[in-house]
Amino acid sequence: MTETRQFQTGGASRVEADALIVCEGLVKIYKAADLEVVALQGLDLIVEQGEFIAIVGASGSGKSTLLNILGGLDTPSAGGVMVAGYDLLALSASDRTDYRRNTLGFIWQQTGRNLLPYLTAVENIEMPMMLDGRKDRRDRAMHLLETVSLTGREQHRPSQLSGGEQQRVAIATALANSPKVVFADEPTGELDTATSSEVFEVLRTVNREQEVTVVVVSHDPLVADHVNRTVAIRDGRTSSETLRRTAIGEQGERHVIAEEFAVLDRVGRLQLPSEYVEELELERRVRLTLDPDHINVYPDRPGHDEGVDRR
Amino acid sequence: MANHRGRSARPRSLTIGLRLIARQLRFDGVVVVSIFLAVFLSGVVLIATPRLFEETSDEALQVAVRESTPPLRNLALLNFARIGPRFDDNPLIAIKAAGDRFLEEEVPASVHSIITEHSFLLDSPQFRVSAFPGDEEAPFDTFLRMRYQEGVEDHTRVVAGTLPQPRDPILIEVGDDCVVPGENALSQATPDDSEEAIDCEEVEVPLYELAVTEETLAELRVDIGDRLILTPDANDFLYRTTSLSQLDYMLAIEISGLIEPLNPDAEFWYDDDRLHRPRIVENPDFVIIFATGLTTPADYRSLSSDTGLASWWFTWRYFVDANLVDASSVDALLSDVRTLEANFPPALGLGFDQQRIATDLSDIIEGYLERRTVTAGMLSLAMVGLFAVAVAVVVLLSALVTSRQQASLVLLRSRGASKPQLVASRITQGALLSIPAAALAYVIATQLAPDATDALSWQIAVLVAAAATTIVVVSALPVIGKDLGSLQSNEEAAKAASARRLVGELLVVAVTLGAVYLLRRRVLIEGSLGRDGSFDPLLALAPVLLGVAAGIITNRLYLLPLRLLAWVGSLRTKLVMFMGFMRIQGQPAIARVPMIVILVAVAVAIFSSIIRLSIAEGQQESTWHAVGADYRVTAGVDGSALSARLDLSSVEAVDASARALRMPRAATTQARSAVPPTVFFLSVDTREYAQVIAEKRADPGLPDFLVNLRPGANAGQPSNPIPVVASQLWLPTRPPSLGEQFSLDLGSAQPVFEVAEIRDQWPGVPLGEKFVISNLEAVELAYAPLTVRPTDVFIRGGEGAASELEETIQSQSQSTRLTSRFDLFNELHDEPFAEGLDQGLRLTFLLSTVFALVAAVASLALTARSRRRDLGYLRTLGSTSRQAVAMTMIEQLPSVIAAVAVGVTLGIGTALMFEPGIDVNAFSGPGRVAELQIDIGAILLVTAGLLTAVLVAVGIFGIVTRKENLGSLMRAGEEQ
């Protein structure tokens, strides 16, 4: 398959009522000693039900902060965020507990952090169901173990499982209470390539067969092969999204077409790709011209004033 | 967009599952077991102490009663009256009936219930022996009483002759110089033929037989069959209502036989050995003998008649069974005994036929109650301190468990566990730990004291379990309640001291110190027993309060020198020093809690050891001071000369001995300045005494002028006064002055003495006496040509010498008494309250030390996670394992050393500060005022133990981390 990259612009200008996750102008400010760190600077994001998306970005771009907010582990400083009908800014303590228990599943990067070390694999999976007072938890736990291809390992403790197996148990645990969405923060960060691929494949299976929305934060380039959509975050905002689709060529060959879009926020701002900016040496101001079906962007330098209305 | 509320967040299950909780506990194995043990040990101590105290109280009361002499613990009803014989077969029936009637009608029920038997005895008026066999000149004044004691036949045996029987009157010749032999002669001695009877008159006198003991026989210098003529002793109290004319009669007695008490120390004799041996009052000027002989009941009728209108002494003795005395009803018993004493007061000027009670039972009970109160107070002091330390240790261990479980708690919360669920699971954890521990403690405690009826035991067990569970829950609340976002980080950042926290700590310290100051004032004013005679429980809080204040202050201040040391380390590129001290400063607040726990635990341990040692040393000092040597031999009548037959030179166990003359009330005369009217005079063979007490505690440091005195022939004359040691206590207005001279009336001599040295106390002299100590040789010279008969002999010998000494003394003079310092010490030491307190203080010391050790090791565990990561990081940079161990030691040792140093100081300081409220004298005996003793051994033991524990723990940590995979070490803190 070949990959064709096309750059297009696009973005949502209004809240999608049916979307599973809606973030509007999300802001998160941390105070550390005497410093204020603005981790999110008005981030917008929409995730539809059933999507498998990846959130990528450089270190410090705010992606883990976003995930913590979406996972109910942290609260934003400003903005709005709705997940599965829950307004995360307006949750009471009991609602937040219910949200964490029944609406989402969470997977961390550190394999040991996802599981209680003194419980077996099946017991770890049962644990969220225990919190919810579910009666059929053993059966469901065994089913989930089968889903993640760990049948036969149910009585093993985390210390007796490999990193990849631990993460698969973590995935099963995250699915225990039939959540609507699973958040995974660098789930393959500690795994090798082959194991990482297995984990992503499991997530993909879960997404496809159980129709669970999966949001993965990752540095791993492999994630791109597994997701339909990649959202890039830069400087606390969504900068671009890449959509992938498979197309069939004239010869019947399949090729994946990745279309990268700049994200336009509700007030019309967008981030130009950095390589474009560097290439054209764009700085401070740019000149815009409007054509019937596109907008031109010119650097503010002599010789680049075509189409300028000098009246 | 609608705000979706979803399902209710009320938990479907109450907890997170018992199995999960149980697994969690197992996972934290060692720490959880430590909490269990801490709760168990504290529970045993708290439950068992009141029970053991109750049992000890019973035992102590019974011992107090049992160990007292019969005259003190029993009741004696005394009366001088005329109770005529009834014309029954038993002439004494009326006397017995009077005793029975008193018991039934006058003795309150609580007193009646502890009396098991009673008997009576009667003593005749006193007679002077006016004629001895052979009509020889009486070598000394001899007085005689006739006695009958109910039941005496069962407690004596006839050694020779017969028991007394009624006899017919005899005829004797009376008149000056009348010596006429005849069948009724007083003896069978044959007079010279040249002697002629002059003015002799034949008179019929009643004849009574008496049985006496061999010692009485020897002192009377008579034999079986000899007869003595008796005339009434007009000075006898019983004759005071009798006119002189009624005293003009005579009796004759004949020694019918020798008797011997089967057991002279038996309860039956009531410590009254007058029938066993005569009282001899002897000094260089005179000798007086007071003898008692056994008469027969059959003679009572005629004796009553023949003694005219004189009264007899009647004594009814009611014997108390110590085993029947019960501490739970002691208040009622005391009240009833006092009522009895009030109704039959032992007042002077007792009138005819007025009964009086002689007993010291109320004093015994009051002494017991006072000791019980003081013991309870002392034990409370120890127990409150121990309880505080136990609570602190459980808090610390719970915090450690929470620290270890934090990641699990965070994970559970992120998986949707609600706060109530987590709190409930924590309650379940706490209950799973503390209920079995408390239950086991209850079982063990009730086995330790099975006879106690303390109804609070199970309630204490419940409280212990509840307190421990609460601590376990509360320790997790900060994690359960905190915002999940801030808990995501596994690293606990060291929080800078906020101004608010500083103010809070200052407030706590100020309030604590203020409370301690007020407590001390209260103790100084009211003493340990307070106004109402009960122990002040707030006093028990003083060491704990001081410990908390000291801990807070130490926590703040001890970092300052460490910062300096870290800086020095950085200057000199000493990695170990720098990193070790820097890590201390980077520790979170929870990591400093062990230091406070160690400090308080050490303070409580040292405080307990001081009290324990002070009591033990006080008992030693007291007994040394009371006896003055290992042993002391004295005459039966205190202050009387020792029997001339006494000779201890053959006793091999005696290493040295020294004679002494003791006069408790020697009158002072011929002083130029005012001196006390009487003094306690002790004159000792000082050279020998120096050997008796050499290197012993009793050694007062004999001054040279006493030991090496070379008195001249005119010793004791005004030109050559005898140098003496005088007491600081002298006159109300002043102590004695050096060079002050006075003389003492020692009977036949009034030597002159001069004060050469002044002392506070002297061995063998009771506290509070104004005393004068002199060299015996000088006094003997002053007495010459008369001989000074010693009253005391001080003896040096081991504990095993007692039996040989006792045997020798009894064979030579049964009236002589041997006082053993060892017995006195054992009596004090083995007294139930003293023994119980000693054990309680030992236990407090031991457990406090154990808890301090646990805190020291917990301190290591609290920072283990971050330490492992830091050391792993340093290892990746090339540091060695040895450096890692050294860094850990530097990190751990300063806080332990600071805590031990401050704790020891605090323990000593608290004891000194509250010394007036700690009544050590209640257990150390009356011989000497007990001083607080610092137990250096205990300090060294605690210090060495703690340092060893830390070193061992650090060593183990080093071994474990050295074997650990560096990759997993670097992840320490990210995983559980």
Coordinates of C-alpha atoms in Angstrom, one line a residue, chain A residues 15-17 19 22 68 72-75 82 84-87 90-95 97-98 100-102 104-108 110-120 123-124 126-128 130-134 137-138 157 170 173-174 177 180 190, chain B residues 1-28 404-405 407-422 429 482-490 971 973-976:
Chain A
V15 CA -20.8 21.3 19.0
E16 CA -21.8 17.9 17.6
A17 CA -24.7 16.8 19.6
A19 CA -20.4 13.1 19.6
V22 CA -16.6 17.2 23.1
N68 CA -6.3 13.0 32.7
G72 CA -12.0 12.3 35.3
L73 CA -8.7 12.3 37.1
D74 CA -8.2 16.0 36.9
T75 CA -10.4 19.0 36.3
M82 CA -18.5 16.5 27.8
A84 CA -20.8 10.4 27.1
G85 CA -23.2 13.0 28.3
Y86 CA -21.3 13.8 31.5
D87 CA -20.3 17.4 31.9
A90 CA -20.3 19.9 36.8
L91 CA -19.8 16.4 38.3
S92 CA -20.4 15.9 41.9
A93 CA -18.1 13.5 43.8
S94 CA -20.5 10.6 43.5
D95 CA -21.2 11.3 39.8
T97 CA -17.1 8.0 40.9
D98 CA -19.9 6.6 38.8
R100 CA -15.0 6.5 36.4
R101 CA -16.6 3.2 37.2
N102 CA -19.1 2.7 34.5
L104 CA -14.7 4.8 31.0
G105 CA -11.7 2.5 31.3
F106 CA -8.2 3.7 31.8
I107 CA -4.8 2.2 30.9
W108 CA -1.5 3.6 32.0
Q110 CA 3.5 1.6 33.4
T111 CA 2.5 -2.0 33.2
G112 CA 2.6 -2.4 37.0
R113 CA 0.5 0.6 37.6
N114 CA -2.6 -0.8 36.0
L115 CA -2.9 -3.9 38.2
L116 CA -3.0 -4.7 41.9
P117 CA 0.1 -6.9 42.4
Y118 CA -1.5 -9.1 45.0
L119 CA -4.4 -10.1 42.8
T120 CA -4.4 -12.6 40.0
E123 CA -9.2 -11.0 40.1
N124 CA -7.9 -7.8 38.7
E126 CA -13.2 -8.7 38.5
M127 CA -12.2 -5.9 40.8
P128 CA -14.1 -3.0 39.0
M130 CA -16.8 -5.9 42.5
L131 CA -17.0 -2.2 43.0
D132 CA -20.2 -2.1 41.1
G133 CA -21.6 -5.1 42.9
R134 CA -21.9 -7.1 39.7
R137 CA -18.1 -11.0 37.3
R138 CA -16.3 -14.3 37.0
R157 CA -0.2 -12.7 39.3
A170 CA -5.1 -4.0 31.9
T173 CA -9.8 -4.6 33.4
A174 CA -10.6 -1.4 31.6
N177 CA -17.8 -2.6 33.5
K180 CA -18.3 3.6 26.5
E190 CA 7.4 0.1 27.9
Chain B
M1 CA -26.5 19.2 25.6
A2 CA -28.2 17.4 28.4
N3 CA -26.1 16.8 31.5
H4 CA -26.1 13.1 31.9
R5 CA -26.3 12.0 35.5
G6 CA -26.1 8.3 34.7
R7 CA -26.7 5.7 37.4
S8 CA -26.5 6.7 41.0
A9 CA -23.0 6.6 42.4
R10 CA -24.1 4.9 45.6
P11 CA -21.9 1.9 45.8
R12 CA -23.4 -1.4 44.9
S13 CA -21.1 -3.2 47.3
L14 CA -20.2 -1.8 50.7
T15 CA -16.6 -2.5 50.5
I16 CA -14.2 -3.5 47.9
G17 CA -14.4 -7.1 48.8
L18 CA -13.2 -9.0 51.8
R19 CA -11.0 -11.1 49.7
L20 CA -9.3 -8.1 48.2
I21 CA -8.8 -6.6 51.6
A22 CA -7.4 -9.8 53.0
R23 CA -5.0 -10.1 50.0
Q24 CA -4.0 -6.5 50.6
L25 CA -3.1 -7.2 54.2
R26 CA -1.2 -10.3 53.3
F27 CA 0.8 -8.3 50.7
D28 CA 1.9 -5.9 53.3
R404 CA 2.7 1.4 50.6
Q405 CA -1.0 1.1 49.6
A407 CA -0.8 3.3 44.5
S408 CA -3.5 0.7 45.1
L409 CA -5.8 3.3 46.6
V410 CA -5.2 5.6 43.7
L411 CA -5.8 2.7 41.2
L412 CA -9.0 1.7 43.0
R413 CA -10.3 5.3 43.0
S414 CA -9.5 5.6 39.3
R415 CA -11.4 2.4 38.7
G416 CA -14.4 3.9 40.4
A417 CA -14.1 3.0 44.0
S418 CA -16.1 5.6 46.0
K419 CA -14.7 7.2 49.1
P420 CA -17.2 5.4 51.4
Q421 CA -16.2 2.1 49.8
L422 CA -12.5 2.9 50.5
Q429 CA -8.8 -3.8 57.3
K482 CA -7.4 14.0 48.3
D483 CA -8.0 15.1 44.8
L484 CA -7.0 12.2 42.5
G485 CA -5.0 14.4 40.2
S486 CA -2.6 15.4 42.9
L487 CA -2.1 11.8 43.9
Q488 CA -1.1 10.7 40.4
S489 CA 2.5 11.4 41.2
N490 CA 4.1 8.6 43.1
R971 CA 11.4 2.1 38.5
G973 CA 8.3 4.7 43.0
E974 CA 6.6 4.1 39.7
E975 CA 5.3 0.7 40.7
Q976 CA 4.1 -0.7 43.9

